[in-house]
Amino acid sequence: MATAQAATTSWKDSYKAMSSDNIKGLVLAISSSLFIGASFIVKKKGLKKAGASGIRAGVGGYSYLYEPLWWVGMITMIVGEIANFAAYAFAPAILVTPLGALSIIISAALAHIILREKLHIFGVLGCILCVVGSTTIVLHAPQEREIESVKEVWDLAMEPAFLWYAALVITAVFVLIFHFIPQYGHTHIMVYIGVCSLVGSLSVMSVKALGIALKLTLSGMNQLIYPQTWAFTIVVITCVLTQMNYLNKALDTFNTAVVSPIYYVMFTSLTILASVIMFKDWDRQSPTQVVTEMCGFVTILSGTFLLHKTKDMADGSTTSLPIRLPKHTEGDGFIGAEGIPLRRQESLRSP
């Protein structure tokens, strides 16, 4: 009897861990995935419609810029990115970032329904794994830290552990850019993706700091007067521009179906690591919760790879994805307009 009562109490304590801020962040993250997942399909419909009456984007045409449907898709993606930005202001990155996999599921489902693109049975299994992994992380996510000033976030960023991490990231990025990219950038997919992922982990921490500053400002505590807010803004702009540049290079050089899952794994893993170091998310959790979150994350990764590996397969057939394919095979040559890559990129752009 005592054991059952203790188990009930433990379950209730775990359930209470889902704070109101976490719920807000969860709703915003799911909304972001809905908008971004749908935006890929809407933009692709616009590209096909524009290509039927003009020069296709894949061969250098820009007729899609005159297609209202393409702009609807672009606006939808921007709304999704804004929701994603806001989610980081309320919930920890360990909760928000992995939920980016949901946009992959939404794109796959809508492509199957609207674009009549075949979704293999193993692709369905991949979607289910992503949902199970996401649910596991959501139910065991840590509470967001109580922060009353952007100066508190700056102090967290100035602690030795995170400074060491940031120094290692910046050093690795410069080594990749100046030593490895000139020699191996066009032959090794991990070089470009490594730069994007490393810089991305810093950009998310800065986005989170900026989001907290804006949330506090809107609640009546003006954070725009602090230089730390503008310092984080500069870091966000620098990191995002760097990400966009090298992600576009990766997409222009390698097959999107290979770039997307590898980038998702590296970016999400490094973002969670940076969040754990900077915000000490796991210090407020038991070892059981941490292990459960990691199992959920591995489940999401498994589902993501399975979905990407089988999304071009027909039932009863197999496929092998080459590491390098001619660029622009998916018919969308305007890669740079695909949005700011904060948590998921180009999930389902192939036809």
Short mmCIF file of C-alpha atoms in Angstrom, two decimals, residues 165 168-177 180-181 184-185 188-202 242-243 246-247 250 254 259 262-268 270-271:
data_model
loop_
_atom_site.label_atom_id
_atom_site.label_comp_id
_atom_site.label_asym_id
_atom_site.label_seq_id
_atom_site.Cartn_x
_atom_site.Cartn_y
_atom_site.Cartn_z
CA TYR A 165 32.58 25.45 -24.60
CA LEU A 168 36.18 25.30 -28.30
CA VAL A 169 33.28 25.89 -30.71
CA ILE A 170 34.78 29.08 -32.15
CA THR A 171 38.20 27.44 -32.52
CA ALA A 172 36.69 24.41 -34.25
CA VAL A 173 34.66 26.64 -36.59
CA PHE A 174 37.72 28.64 -37.65
CA VAL A 175 39.72 25.44 -38.21
CA LEU A 176 36.93 24.01 -40.36
CA ILE A 177 36.47 27.22 -42.35
CA PHE A 180 39.16 21.87 -44.01
CA ILE A 181 36.60 23.64 -46.22
CA TYR A 184 37.34 18.90 -48.31
CA GLY A 185 34.24 21.11 -48.42
CA HIS A 188 33.01 15.59 -47.26
CA ILE A 189 29.50 16.42 -46.08
CA MET A 190 30.49 16.72 -42.41
CA VAL A 191 32.63 19.83 -43.02
CA TYR A 192 29.83 22.25 -43.94
CA ILE A 193 27.38 20.63 -41.53
CA GLY A 194 29.95 20.79 -38.75
CA VAL A 195 30.21 24.57 -39.12
CA CYS A 196 26.41 24.96 -39.20
CA SER A 197 25.87 22.76 -36.16
CA LEU A 198 28.61 24.27 -34.00
CA VAL A 199 27.56 27.84 -34.75
CA GLY A 200 23.91 26.82 -34.38
CA SER A 201 24.40 25.72 -30.78
CA LEU A 202 25.66 29.21 -29.91
CA THR A 242 27.00 32.10 -40.79
CA GLN A 243 24.57 29.20 -40.49
CA TYR A 246 27.24 27.26 -44.90
CA LEU A 247 23.91 25.42 -44.83
CA ALA A 250 25.87 22.09 -48.04
CA PHE A 254 25.01 17.45 -51.46
CA VAL A 259 22.03 16.80 -45.39
CA ILE A 262 22.74 14.56 -40.39
CA TYR A 263 22.33 18.27 -39.70
CA TYR A 264 19.32 17.65 -37.46
CA VAL A 265 21.29 15.13 -35.35
CA MET A 266 24.41 17.28 -34.99
CA PHE A 267 22.58 20.56 -34.46
CA THR A 268 20.16 19.15 -31.88
CA LEU A 270 25.17 20.26 -29.74
CA THR A 271 22.28 22.57 -28.80
#
